[in-house]
Short mmCIF file of C-alpha atoms in Angstrom, two decimals:
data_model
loop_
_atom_site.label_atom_id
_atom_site.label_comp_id
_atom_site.label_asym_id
_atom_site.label_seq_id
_atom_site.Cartn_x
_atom_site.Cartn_y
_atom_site.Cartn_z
CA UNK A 15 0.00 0.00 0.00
CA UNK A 16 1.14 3.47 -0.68
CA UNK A 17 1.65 5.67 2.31
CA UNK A 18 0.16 8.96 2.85
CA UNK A 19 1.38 11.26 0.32
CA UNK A 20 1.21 14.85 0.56
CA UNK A 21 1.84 17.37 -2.02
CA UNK A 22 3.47 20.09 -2.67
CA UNK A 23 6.74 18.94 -1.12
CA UNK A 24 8.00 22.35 -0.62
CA UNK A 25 6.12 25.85 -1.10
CA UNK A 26 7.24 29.53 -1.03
CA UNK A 27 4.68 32.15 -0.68
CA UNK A 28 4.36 35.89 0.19
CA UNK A 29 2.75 37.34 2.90
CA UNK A 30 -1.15 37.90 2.57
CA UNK A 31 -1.38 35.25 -0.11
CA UNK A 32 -3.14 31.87 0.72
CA UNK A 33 -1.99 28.50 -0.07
CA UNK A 34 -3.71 25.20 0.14
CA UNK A 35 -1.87 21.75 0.88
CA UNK A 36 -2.77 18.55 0.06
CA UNK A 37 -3.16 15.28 1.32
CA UNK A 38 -3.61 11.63 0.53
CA UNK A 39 -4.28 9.40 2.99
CA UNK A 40 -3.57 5.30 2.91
CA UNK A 41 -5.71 4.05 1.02
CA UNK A 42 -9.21 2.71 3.50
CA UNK A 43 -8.13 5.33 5.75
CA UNK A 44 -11.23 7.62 6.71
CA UNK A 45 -9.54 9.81 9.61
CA UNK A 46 -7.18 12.42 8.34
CA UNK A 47 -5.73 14.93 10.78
CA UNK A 48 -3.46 18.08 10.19
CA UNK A 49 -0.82 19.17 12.24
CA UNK A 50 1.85 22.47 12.13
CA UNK A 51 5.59 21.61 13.33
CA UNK A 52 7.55 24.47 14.06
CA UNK A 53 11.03 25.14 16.26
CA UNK A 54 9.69 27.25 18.59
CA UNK A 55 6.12 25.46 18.99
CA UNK A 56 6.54 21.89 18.13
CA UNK A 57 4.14 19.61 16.85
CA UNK A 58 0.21 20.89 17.14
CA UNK A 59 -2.74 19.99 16.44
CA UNK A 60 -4.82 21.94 13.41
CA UNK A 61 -7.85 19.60 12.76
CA UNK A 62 -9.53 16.09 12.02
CA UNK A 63 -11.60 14.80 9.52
CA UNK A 64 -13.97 11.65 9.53
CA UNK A 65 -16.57 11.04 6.59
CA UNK A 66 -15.94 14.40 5.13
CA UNK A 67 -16.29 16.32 8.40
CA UNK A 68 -14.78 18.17 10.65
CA UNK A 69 -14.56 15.96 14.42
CA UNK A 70 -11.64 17.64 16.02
CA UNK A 71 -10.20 21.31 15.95
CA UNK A 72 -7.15 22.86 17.37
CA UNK A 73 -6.70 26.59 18.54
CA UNK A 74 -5.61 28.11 15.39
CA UNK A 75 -7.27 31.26 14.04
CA UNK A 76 -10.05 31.25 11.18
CA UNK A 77 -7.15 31.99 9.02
CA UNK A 78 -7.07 27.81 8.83
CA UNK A 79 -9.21 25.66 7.24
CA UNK A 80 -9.75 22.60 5.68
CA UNK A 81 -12.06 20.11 4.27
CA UNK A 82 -12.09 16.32 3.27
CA UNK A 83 -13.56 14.42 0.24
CA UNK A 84 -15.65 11.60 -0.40
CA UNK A 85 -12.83 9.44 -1.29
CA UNK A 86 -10.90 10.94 2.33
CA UNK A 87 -8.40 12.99 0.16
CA UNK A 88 -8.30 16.45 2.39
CA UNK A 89 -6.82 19.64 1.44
CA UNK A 90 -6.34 22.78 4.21
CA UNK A 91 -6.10 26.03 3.10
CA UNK A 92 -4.58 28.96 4.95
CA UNK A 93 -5.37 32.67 4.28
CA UNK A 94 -3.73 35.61 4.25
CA UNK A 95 -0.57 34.38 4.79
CA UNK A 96 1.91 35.89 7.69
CA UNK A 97 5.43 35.14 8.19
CA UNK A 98 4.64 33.05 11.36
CA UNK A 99 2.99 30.63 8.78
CA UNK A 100 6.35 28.94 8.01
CA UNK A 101 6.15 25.65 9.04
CA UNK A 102 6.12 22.09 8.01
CA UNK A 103 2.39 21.02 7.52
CA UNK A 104 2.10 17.40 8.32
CA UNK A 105 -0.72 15.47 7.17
CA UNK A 106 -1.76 11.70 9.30
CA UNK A 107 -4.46 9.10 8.73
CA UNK A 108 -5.84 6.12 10.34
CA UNK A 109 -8.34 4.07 9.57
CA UNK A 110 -10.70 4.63 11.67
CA UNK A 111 -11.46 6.76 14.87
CA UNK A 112 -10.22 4.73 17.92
CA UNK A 113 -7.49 5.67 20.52
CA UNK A 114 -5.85 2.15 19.57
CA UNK A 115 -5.38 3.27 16.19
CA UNK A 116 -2.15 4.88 15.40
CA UNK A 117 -1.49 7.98 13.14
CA UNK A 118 0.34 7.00 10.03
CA UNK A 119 2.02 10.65 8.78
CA UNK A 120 3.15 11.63 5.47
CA UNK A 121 6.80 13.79 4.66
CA UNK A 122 5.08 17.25 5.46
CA UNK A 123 4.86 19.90 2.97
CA UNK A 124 7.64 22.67 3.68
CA UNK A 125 5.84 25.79 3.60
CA UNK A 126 7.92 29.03 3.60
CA UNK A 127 6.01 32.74 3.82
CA UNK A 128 8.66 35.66 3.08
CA UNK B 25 4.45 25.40 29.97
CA UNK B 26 4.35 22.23 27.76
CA UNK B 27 1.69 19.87 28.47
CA UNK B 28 4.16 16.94 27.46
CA UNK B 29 7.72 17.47 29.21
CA UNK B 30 10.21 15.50 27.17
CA UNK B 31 13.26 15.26 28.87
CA UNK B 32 16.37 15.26 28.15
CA UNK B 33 15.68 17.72 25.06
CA UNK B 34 18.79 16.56 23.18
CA UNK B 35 21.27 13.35 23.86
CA UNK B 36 24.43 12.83 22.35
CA UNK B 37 26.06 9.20 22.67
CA UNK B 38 28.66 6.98 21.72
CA UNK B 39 27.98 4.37 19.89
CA UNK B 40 26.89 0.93 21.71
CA UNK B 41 26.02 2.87 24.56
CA UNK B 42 22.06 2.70 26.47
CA UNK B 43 20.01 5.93 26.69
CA UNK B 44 16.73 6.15 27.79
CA UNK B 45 14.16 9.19 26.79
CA UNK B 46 11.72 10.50 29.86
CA UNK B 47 7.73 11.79 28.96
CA UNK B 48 5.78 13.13 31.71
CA UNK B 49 2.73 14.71 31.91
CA UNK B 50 0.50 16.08 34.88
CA UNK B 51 -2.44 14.58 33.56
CA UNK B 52 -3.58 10.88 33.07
CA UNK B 53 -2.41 9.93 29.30
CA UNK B 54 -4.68 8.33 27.31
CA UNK B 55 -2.81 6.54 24.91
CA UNK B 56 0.66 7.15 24.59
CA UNK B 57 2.34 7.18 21.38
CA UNK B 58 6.27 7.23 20.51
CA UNK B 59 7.28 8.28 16.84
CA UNK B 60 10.53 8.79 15.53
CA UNK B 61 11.51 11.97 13.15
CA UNK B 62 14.51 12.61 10.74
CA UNK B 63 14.74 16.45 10.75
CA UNK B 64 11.99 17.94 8.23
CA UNK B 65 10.68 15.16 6.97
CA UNK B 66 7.39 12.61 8.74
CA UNK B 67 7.31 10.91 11.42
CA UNK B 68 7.92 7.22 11.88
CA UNK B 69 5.65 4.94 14.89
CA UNK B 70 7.70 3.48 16.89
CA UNK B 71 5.43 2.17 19.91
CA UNK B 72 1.65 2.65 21.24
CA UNK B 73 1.04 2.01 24.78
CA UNK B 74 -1.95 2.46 26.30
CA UNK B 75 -2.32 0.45 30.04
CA UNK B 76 -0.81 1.45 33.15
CA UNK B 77 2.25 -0.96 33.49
CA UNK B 78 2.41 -1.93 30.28
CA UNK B 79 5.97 -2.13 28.33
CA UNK B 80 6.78 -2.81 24.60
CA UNK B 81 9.91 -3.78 22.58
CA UNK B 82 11.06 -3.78 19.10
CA UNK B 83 14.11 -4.44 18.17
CA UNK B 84 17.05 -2.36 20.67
CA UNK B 85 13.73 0.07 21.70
CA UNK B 86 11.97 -0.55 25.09
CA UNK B 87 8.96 1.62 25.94
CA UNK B 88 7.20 1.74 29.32
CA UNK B 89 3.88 3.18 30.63
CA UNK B 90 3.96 4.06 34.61
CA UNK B 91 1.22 2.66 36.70
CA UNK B 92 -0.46 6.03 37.37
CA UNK B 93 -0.54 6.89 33.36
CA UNK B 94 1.07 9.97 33.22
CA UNK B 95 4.76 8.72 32.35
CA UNK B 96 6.82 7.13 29.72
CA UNK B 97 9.77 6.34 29.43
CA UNK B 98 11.50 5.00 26.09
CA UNK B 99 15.44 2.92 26.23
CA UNK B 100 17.42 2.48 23.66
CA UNK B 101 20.07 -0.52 24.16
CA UNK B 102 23.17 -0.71 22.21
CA UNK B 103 22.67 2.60 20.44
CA UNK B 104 23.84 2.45 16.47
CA UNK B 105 23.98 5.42 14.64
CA UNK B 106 20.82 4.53 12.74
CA UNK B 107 18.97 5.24 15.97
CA UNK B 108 20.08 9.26 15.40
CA UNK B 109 16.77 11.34 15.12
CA UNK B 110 14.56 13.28 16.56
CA UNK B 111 12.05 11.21 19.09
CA UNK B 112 8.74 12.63 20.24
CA UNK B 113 6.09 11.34 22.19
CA UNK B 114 2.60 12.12 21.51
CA UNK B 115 -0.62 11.51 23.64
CA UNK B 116 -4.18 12.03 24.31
CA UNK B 117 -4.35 14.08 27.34
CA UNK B 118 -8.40 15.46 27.25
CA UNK B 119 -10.34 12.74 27.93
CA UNK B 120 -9.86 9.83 26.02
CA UNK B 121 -11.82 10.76 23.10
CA UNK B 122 -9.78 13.14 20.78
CA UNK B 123 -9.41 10.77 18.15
CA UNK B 124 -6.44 11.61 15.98
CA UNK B 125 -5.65 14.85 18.24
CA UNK B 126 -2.41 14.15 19.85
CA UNK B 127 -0.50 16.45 21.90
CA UNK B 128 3.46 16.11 21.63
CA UNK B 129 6.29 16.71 23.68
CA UNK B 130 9.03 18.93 22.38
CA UNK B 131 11.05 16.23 21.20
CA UNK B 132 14.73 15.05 22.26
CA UNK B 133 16.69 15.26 19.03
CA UNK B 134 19.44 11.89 19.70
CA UNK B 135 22.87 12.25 18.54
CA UNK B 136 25.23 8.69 17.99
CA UNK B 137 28.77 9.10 17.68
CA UNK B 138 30.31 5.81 15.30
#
């Protein structure tokens, strides 16, 4: 099976554009969740889907959103870009939603606002 | 303050030598995740625990759950340099029901020496 693949692999953008990332999850997967990793943050939490909606959502402004597919593809979108944006966007799915199911990740798209 | 402490936050070692990699949280963890990272790219599972007590291996990696739930601790034996990354552990600390909404610790980024 092909992992989850997320695309573009590396983006450059200018502040107050908007950019949207996207992701592939295994295939049978239903549960796709977004995360932001930065060096001075870490690893956090954007949002979950499940069956094309919205379960689960971090505290990150209105500035992020996303949405997921029939076939579970998702794509988020973020707005108005600032420099704080820069990050590496990393996409996860599981099959389904269970605490015993672990989060399979993708290679992150690189996103860089200057 | 972080709501995962990962401690140490880096570790550099020789090679063939043990190490071990401390979670803690104040709160009861609700499934405990480890993942491994190379810098920018995904991250890699490693180990899910999820029962008070419990303790996993695979291969040179040993992961342990505390009794109470809100520890974890994660030994490396016979380090190689292969082992080298970044290692973060991840967790559901709300209530056991934040499917695919992980918190992470900072991450220790591991160093081996040949």
């Amino acid at each position: 099976k092909a992992g989850v693949t997320q695309t573009p692999r590396y983006l450059i953008k200018t502040r107050g554009q908007q950019v949207t990332l996207s992701c592939s999850p295994i295939s049978g997967h239903r549960s796709v969740s977004w995360y932001q990793q930065t060096p001075g943050q870490g690893l956090q939490f954007l949002f979950e889907y499940f069956s094309e909606t919205q379960r689960n959502k971090g505290n990150f402004p209105g500035r992020f959103s996303g949405r997921q597919f029939s076939n579970s593809r998702s794509e988020m979108n973020v707005s108005t870009l600032e420099l704080g944006d820069s990050a590496l966007y990393l996409c996860a799915s599981s099959p389904v939603r269970r605490l015993d199911e672990k989060l399979f990740f993708g290679s992150g798209t690189q996103l860089s606002v200057l | 303050s972080q709501e995962l402490e990962q401690s140490p936050q880096s570790l550099i070692v020789q090679e063939g030598k043990n190490l071990t990699i401390n979670c803690t949280s104040s709160k009861t963890l609700y499934g405990l995740y480890w993942y491994k990272q190379k810098y920018g790219e995904g991250l890699i599972f490693l180990m899910m625990l999820q029962k008070g007590g419990e303790e996993k291996s695979h291969e040179k990696i040993t992961a342990k759950l505390d009794e109470k739930k809100q520890q974890s601790s994660l030994h490396i034996t016979a380090s190689q340099p292969s082992h080298a990354g970044i290692y973060l552990c991840g967790a559901d600390i709300l209530s056991g029901t934040s499917y695919g909404k992980l918190t992470f610790g900072q991450g220790t980024i591991l160093t081996v020496h040949p």
